[in-house]
Coordinates of C-alpha atoms in Angstrom, one line a residue:
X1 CA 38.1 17.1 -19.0
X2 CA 38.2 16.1 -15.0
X3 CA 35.0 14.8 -15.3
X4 CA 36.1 12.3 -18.2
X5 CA 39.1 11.6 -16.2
X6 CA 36.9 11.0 -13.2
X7 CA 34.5 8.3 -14.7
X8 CA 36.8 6.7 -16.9
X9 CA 38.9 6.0 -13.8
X10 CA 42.5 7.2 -14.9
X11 CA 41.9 10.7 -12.8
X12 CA 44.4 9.4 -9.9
X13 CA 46.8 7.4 -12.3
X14 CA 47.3 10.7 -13.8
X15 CA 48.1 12.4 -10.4
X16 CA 50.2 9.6 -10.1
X17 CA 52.4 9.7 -13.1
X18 CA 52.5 13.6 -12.8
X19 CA 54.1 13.2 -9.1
X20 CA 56.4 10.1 -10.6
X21 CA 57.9 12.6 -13.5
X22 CA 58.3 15.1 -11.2
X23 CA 55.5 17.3 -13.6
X24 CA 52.6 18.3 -11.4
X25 CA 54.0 21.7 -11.2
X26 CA 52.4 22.0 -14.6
X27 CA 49.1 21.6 -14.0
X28 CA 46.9 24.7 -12.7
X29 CA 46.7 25.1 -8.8
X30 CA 42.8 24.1 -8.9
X31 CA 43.3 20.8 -11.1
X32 CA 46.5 20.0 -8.5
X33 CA 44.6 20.7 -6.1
X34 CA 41.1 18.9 -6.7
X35 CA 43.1 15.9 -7.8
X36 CA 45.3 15.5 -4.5
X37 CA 41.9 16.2 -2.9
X38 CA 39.9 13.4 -4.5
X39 CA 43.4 11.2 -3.6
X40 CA 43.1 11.5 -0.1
X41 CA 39.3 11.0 -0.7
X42 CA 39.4 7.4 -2.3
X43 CA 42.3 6.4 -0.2
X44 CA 39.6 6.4 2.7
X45 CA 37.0 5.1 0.5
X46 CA 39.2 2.2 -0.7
X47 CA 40.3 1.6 3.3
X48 CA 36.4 1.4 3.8
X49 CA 35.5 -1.4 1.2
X50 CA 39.3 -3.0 1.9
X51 CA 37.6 -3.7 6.1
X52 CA 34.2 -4.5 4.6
X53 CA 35.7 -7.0 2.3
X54 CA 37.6 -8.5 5.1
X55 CA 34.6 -8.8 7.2
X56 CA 32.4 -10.3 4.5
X57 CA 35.3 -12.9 3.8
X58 CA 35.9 -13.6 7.4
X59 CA 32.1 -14.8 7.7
X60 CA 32.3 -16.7 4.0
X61 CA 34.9 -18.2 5.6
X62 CA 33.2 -19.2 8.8
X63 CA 30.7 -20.9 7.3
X64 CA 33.5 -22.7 5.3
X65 CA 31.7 -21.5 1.9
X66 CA 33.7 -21.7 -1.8
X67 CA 33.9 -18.5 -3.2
X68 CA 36.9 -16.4 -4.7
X69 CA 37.8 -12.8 -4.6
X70 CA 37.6 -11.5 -8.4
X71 CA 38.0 -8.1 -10.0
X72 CA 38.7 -5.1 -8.2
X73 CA 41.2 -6.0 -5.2
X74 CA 42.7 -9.3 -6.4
X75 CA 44.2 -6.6 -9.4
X76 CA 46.5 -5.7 -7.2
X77 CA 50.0 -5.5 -6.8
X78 CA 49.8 -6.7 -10.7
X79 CA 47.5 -4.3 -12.8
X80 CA 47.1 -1.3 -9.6
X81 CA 50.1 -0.8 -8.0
X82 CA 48.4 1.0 -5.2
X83 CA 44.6 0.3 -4.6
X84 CA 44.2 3.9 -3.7
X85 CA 44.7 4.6 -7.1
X86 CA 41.5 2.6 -8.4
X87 CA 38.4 4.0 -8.8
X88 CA 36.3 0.8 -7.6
X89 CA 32.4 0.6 -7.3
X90 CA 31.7 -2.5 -5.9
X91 CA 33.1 -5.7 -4.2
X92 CA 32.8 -8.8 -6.7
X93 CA 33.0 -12.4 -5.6
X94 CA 32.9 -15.8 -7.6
X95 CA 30.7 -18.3 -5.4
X96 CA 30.1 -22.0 -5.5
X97 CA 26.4 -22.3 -7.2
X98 CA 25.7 -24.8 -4.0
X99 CA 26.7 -22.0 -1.5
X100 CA 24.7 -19.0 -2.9
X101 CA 22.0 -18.9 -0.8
X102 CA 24.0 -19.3 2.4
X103 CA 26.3 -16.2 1.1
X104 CA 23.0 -14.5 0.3
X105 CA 21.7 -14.8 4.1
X106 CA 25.4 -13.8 4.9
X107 CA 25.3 -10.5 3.3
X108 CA 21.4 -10.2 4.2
X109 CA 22.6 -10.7 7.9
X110 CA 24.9 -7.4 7.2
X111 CA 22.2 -5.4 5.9
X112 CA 22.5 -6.3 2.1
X113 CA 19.2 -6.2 0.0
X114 CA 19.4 -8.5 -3.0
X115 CA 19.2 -5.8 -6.0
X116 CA 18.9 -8.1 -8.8
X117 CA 19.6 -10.9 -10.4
X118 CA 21.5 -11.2 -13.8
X119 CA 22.3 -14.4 -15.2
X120 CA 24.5 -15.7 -13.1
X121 CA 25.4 -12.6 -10.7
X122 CA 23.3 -11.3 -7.6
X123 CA 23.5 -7.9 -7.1
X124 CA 23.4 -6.6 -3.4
X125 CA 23.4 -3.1 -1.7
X126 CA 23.3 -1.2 1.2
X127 CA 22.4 2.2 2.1
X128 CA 21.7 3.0 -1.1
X129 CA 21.4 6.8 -1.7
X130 CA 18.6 8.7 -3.9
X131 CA 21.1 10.9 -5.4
X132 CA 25.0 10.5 -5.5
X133 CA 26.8 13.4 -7.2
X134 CA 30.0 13.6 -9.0
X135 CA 30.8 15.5 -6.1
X136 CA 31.0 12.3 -3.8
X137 CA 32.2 10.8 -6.4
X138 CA 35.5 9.5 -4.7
X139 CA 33.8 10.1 -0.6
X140 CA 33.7 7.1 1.0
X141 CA 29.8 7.3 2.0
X142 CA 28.0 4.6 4.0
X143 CA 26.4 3.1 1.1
X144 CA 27.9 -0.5 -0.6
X145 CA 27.5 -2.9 -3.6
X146 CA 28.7 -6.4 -3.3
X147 CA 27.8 -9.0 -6.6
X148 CA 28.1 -12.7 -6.5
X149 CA 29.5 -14.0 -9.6
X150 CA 28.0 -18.2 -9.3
X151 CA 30.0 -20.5 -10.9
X152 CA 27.5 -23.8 -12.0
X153 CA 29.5 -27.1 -12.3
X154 CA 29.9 -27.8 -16.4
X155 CA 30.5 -31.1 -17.8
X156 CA 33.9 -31.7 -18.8
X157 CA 35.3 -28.5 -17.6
X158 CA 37.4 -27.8 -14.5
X159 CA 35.8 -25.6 -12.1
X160 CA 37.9 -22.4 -11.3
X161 CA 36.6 -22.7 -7.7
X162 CA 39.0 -26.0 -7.6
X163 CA 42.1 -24.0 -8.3
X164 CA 42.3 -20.7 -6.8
X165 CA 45.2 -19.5 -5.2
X166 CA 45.8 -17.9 -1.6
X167 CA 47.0 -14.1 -0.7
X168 CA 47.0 -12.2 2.0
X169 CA 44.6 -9.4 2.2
X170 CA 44.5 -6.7 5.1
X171 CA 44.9 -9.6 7.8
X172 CA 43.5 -12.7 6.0
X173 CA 44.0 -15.1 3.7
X174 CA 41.8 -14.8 0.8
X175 CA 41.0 -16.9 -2.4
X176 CA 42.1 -15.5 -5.6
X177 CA 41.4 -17.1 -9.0
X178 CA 44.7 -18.8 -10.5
X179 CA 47.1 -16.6 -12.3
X180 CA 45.6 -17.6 -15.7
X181 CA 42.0 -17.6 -14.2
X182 CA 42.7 -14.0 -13.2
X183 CA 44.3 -12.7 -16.8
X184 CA 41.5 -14.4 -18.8
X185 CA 38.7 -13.1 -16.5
X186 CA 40.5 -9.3 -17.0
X187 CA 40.7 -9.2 -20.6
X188 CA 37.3 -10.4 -21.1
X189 CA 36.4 -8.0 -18.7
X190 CA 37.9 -5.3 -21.3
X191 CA 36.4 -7.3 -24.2
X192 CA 33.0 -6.6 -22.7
X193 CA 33.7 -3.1 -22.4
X194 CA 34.8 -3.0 -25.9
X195 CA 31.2 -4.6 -26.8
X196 CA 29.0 -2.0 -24.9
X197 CA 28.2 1.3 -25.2
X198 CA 30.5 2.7 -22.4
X199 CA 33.8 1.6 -21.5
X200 CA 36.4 2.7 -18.7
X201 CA 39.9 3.4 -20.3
X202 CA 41.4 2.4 -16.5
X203 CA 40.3 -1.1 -17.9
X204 CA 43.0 -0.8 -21.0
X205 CA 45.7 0.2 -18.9
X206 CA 45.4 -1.9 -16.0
X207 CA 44.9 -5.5 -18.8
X208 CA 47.7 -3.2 -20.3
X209 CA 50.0 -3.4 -17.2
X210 CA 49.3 -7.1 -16.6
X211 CA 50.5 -8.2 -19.6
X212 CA 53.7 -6.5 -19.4
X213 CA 54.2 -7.9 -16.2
X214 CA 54.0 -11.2 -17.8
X215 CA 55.7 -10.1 -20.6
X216 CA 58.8 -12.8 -20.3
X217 CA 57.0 -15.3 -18.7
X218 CA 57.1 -18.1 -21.2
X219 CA 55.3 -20.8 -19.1
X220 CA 52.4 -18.2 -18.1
X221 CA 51.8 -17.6 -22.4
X222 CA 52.2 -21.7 -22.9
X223 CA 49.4 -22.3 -20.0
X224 CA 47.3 -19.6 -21.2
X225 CA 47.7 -20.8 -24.8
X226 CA 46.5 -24.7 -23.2
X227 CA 43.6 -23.2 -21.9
X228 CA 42.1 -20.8 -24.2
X229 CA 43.2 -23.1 -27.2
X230 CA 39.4 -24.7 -27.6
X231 CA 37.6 -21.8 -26.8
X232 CA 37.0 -19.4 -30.3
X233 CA 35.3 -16.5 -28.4
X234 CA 38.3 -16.1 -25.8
X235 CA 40.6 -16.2 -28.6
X236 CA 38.9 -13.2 -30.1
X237 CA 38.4 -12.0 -27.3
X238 CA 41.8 -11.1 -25.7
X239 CA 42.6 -10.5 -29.4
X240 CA 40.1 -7.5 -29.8
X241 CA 40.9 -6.5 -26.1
X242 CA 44.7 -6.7 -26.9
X243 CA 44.7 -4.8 -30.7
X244 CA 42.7 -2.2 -29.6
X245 CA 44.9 -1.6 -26.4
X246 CA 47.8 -1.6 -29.1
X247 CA 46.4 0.9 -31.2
X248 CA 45.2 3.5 -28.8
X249 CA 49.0 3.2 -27.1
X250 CA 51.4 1.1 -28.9
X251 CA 52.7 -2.0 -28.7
X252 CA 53.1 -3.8 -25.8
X253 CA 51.7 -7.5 -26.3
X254 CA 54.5 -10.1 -26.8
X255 CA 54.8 -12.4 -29.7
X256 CA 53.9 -15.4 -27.7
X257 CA 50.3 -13.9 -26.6
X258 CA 50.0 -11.6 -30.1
X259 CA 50.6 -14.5 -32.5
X260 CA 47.5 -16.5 -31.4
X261 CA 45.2 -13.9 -30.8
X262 CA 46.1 -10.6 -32.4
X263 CA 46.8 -12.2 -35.7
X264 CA 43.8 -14.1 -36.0
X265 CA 41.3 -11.1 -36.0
X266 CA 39.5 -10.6 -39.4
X267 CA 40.6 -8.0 -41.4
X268 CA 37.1 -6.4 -40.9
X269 CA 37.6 -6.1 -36.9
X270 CA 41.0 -4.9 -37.2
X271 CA 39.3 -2.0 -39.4
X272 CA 36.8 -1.8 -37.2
X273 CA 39.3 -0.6 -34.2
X274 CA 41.5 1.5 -36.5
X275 CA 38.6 3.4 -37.6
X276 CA 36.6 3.2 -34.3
X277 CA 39.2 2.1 -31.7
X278 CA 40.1 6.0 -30.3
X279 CA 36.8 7.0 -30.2
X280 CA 35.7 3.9 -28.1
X281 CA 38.5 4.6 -25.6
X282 CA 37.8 8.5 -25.7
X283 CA 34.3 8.9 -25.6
X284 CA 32.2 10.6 -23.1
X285 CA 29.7 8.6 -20.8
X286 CA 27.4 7.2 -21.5
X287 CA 28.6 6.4 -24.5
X288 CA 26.8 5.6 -27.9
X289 CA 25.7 2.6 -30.3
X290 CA 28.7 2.3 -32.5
X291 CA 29.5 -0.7 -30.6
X292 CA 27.4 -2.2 -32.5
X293 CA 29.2 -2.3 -35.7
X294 CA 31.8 -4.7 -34.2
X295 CA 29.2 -6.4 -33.0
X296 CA 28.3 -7.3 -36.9
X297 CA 31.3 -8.4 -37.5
X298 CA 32.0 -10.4 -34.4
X299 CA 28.7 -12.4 -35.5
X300 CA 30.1 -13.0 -39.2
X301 CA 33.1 -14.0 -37.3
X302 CA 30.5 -16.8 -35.1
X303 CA 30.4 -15.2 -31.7
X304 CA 26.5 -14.9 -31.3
X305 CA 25.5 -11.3 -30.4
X306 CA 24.3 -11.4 -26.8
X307 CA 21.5 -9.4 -27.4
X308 CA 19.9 -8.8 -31.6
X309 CA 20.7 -6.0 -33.0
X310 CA 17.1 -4.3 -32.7
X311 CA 16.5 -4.5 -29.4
X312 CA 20.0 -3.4 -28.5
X313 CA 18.9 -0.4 -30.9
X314 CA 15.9 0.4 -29.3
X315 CA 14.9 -2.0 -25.9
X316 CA 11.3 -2.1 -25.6
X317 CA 11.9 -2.2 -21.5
X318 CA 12.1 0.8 -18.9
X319 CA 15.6 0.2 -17.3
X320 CA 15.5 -0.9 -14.3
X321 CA 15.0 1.0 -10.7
X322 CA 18.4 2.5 -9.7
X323 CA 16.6 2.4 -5.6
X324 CA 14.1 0.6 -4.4
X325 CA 11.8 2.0 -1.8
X326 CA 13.3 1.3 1.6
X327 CA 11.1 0.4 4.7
X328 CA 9.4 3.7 6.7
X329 CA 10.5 5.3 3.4
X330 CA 9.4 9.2 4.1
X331 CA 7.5 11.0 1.7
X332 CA 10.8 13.3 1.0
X333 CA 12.6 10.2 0.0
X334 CA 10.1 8.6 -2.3
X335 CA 10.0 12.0 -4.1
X336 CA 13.6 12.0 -4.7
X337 CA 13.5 8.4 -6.0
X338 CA 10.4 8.9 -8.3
X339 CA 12.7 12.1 -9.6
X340 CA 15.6 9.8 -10.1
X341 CA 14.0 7.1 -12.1
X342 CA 12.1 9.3 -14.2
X343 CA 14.9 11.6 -15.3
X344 CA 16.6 7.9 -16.1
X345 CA 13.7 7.0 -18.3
X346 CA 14.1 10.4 -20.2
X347 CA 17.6 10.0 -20.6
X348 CA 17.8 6.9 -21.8
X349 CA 14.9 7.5 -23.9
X350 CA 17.0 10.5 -25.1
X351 CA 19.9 8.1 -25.6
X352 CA 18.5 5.5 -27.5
X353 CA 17.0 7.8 -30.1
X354 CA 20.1 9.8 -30.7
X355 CA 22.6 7.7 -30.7
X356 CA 20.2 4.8 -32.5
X357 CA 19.7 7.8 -35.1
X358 CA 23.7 8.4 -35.1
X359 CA 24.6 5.3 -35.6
X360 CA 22.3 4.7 -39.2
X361 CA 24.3 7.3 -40.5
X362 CA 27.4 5.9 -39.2
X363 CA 26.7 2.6 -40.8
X364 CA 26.4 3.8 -44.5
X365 CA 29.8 5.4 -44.0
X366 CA 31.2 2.4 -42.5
X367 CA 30.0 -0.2 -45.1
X368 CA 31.4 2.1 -47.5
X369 CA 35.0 2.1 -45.5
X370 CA 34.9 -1.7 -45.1
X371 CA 34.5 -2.3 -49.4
X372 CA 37.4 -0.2 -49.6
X373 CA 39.7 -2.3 -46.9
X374 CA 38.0 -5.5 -46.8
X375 CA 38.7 -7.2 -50.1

């Protein structure tokens, strides 16, 4: 049960609520204990990437580039009361497409090796570890990720580059995306999570806590509506993102968010999240392929699947290499990387045929549930 609690991200928000309600005497010494442990843990963790990400900024800034902090830190003080309490991975920034290569001698400058590149996001790390147990799970070890998010100009659309918003962070001033930039870009965020084979369930209740911040902010819902109002897939979006949040712990949306997103879902997705929606939240990583029954049904609904169905079922491609050799890379270490990408290979292997096999018998039981309810 920790170890759910650890990768789904809500370990310290529970040590959290259990100090607020005054009921942490309940819990066994050991789980108090290990808990208040892995506290002070991330606390220094989260003060490590808080003076990296003020040092990367500081020479973004320097070399007067456009960017934007996104995810993670700019959650805060509306989602994560106290960054402490966040699990976070890595530092995510949205950069002007014409600056990326100057941010990506930046960060190269600093030690960063480009890791990959997805789309439109760079992924960069430094020293990168072998083997990182759930041990060191919350440690704040000398390794770091930082992704660039680019943003490519679009015809007829605003860039959000051109209306970010300034906040002070840990001695500067950094670039935030607008407050509507920032709530779309989270509950899509959740909506992708929803769509994938793992998802955290910190996601849900930190989108959860935003939108109950806003909760009686009319003009926030009326420039949210203005903006998503042409746009089908973010509709469905931060309506799938919103019911299922609803399901798996009440209601919590407001009418003038709900009404233009909830209630437009097909009755086949809504039976899709009260038939799948706990498990999705609940399950153990790394997940499982049932995902991809929604995804059927977002597709009817025309949102194009981002990947077809049989290769999401079975990819033809070895995953990618979780280290790359590093230079004067000793013998030892190459052994322990070699290890670690071939027990990936064999667990995803493992994965893909089990839960590829688990979900052909889930889908004759749910084309029969969806003739019942779907009339």
């Amino acid at each position: 049960m920790l170890d759910w609690l650890d990768i789904s991200g809500l370990a310290l928000y529970f040590l959290d609520r259990m100090v607020e309600l005054q009921m942490s005497e309940l819990l066994p010494a050991a789980v108090i204990a290990r808990l208040r442990s892995n506290l002070i843990e991330n606390t220094q963790r989260t003060n490590g990437m808080i003076a990296e990400s003020a040092a990367i900024q500081k020479e973004l800034q320097r070399a007067n580039l456009s960017y934007a902090m996104i995810k993670g830190f700019s959650l805060s003080p509306t989602s994560v009361t106290r960054p402490e309490l966040r699990h976070q991975f890595d530092l995510d920034y949205l950069i002007s497409e014409k600056c990326i290569i100057q941010a990506k001698e930046i960060l190269e400058k600093r030690g960063y090796r480009l890791y990959a590149v997805s789309g439109k996001s760079w992924e960069f790390k430094i020293n990168e570890r072998p083997v990182v147990s759930l041990r060191d799970f919350y440690k704040d070890l000398p390794g770091r990720s930082v992704e660039l998010h680019v943003e490519a100009k679009q015809s007829g659309r605003p860039l959000m580059l051109e209306r970010t918003e300034e906040r002070e962070f840990y001695g500067i001033k950094a670039p935030v995306l607008s407050r509507v930039d920032l709530f779309i870009g989270q509950g899509m965020h959740v909506y992708k999570d929803i769509c994938s084979e793992f998802s955290r369930a910190s996601h849900l209740l930190e989108f959860r806590r935003h939108v109950i911040a806003r909760r009686d902010d009319s003009a926030f819902w009326g420039e949210l509506r203005s903006v998503a109002q042409d746009d089908p897939r973010l509709i469905l979006g931060l309506g799938v993102a919103t019911y299922l949040i609803t399901h798996v712990m009440g209601p919590f949306a407001p009418d003038e968010f709900a009404s233009w997103t909830v209630r437009g879902l097909s009755p086949s997705i809504v039976s899709w999240i009260e038939m799948y929606g706990s498990h999705a939240v609940l399950k153990k990583f790394p997940g499982d392929k049932l995902y991809l029954l929604l995804q059927q049904e977002l597709v009817s609904a025309g949102i194009p699947a981002k990947r077809p169905l049989r290769t999401a079922l079975f990819p033809l491609r070895l995953p990618p290499s979780l280290v790359k050799p590093a230079k004067h890379e000793t013998l030892s270490l190459r052994g322990r990387r070699y290890r670690l990408q071939l027990h990936q290979v064999v667990s995803r292997l493992r994965f893909h045929i089990v839960e590829g096999f688990r979900y052909a018998l889930e889908l004759h039981r749910w084309q029969q549930y969806r003739k019942r309810v779907v009339r």
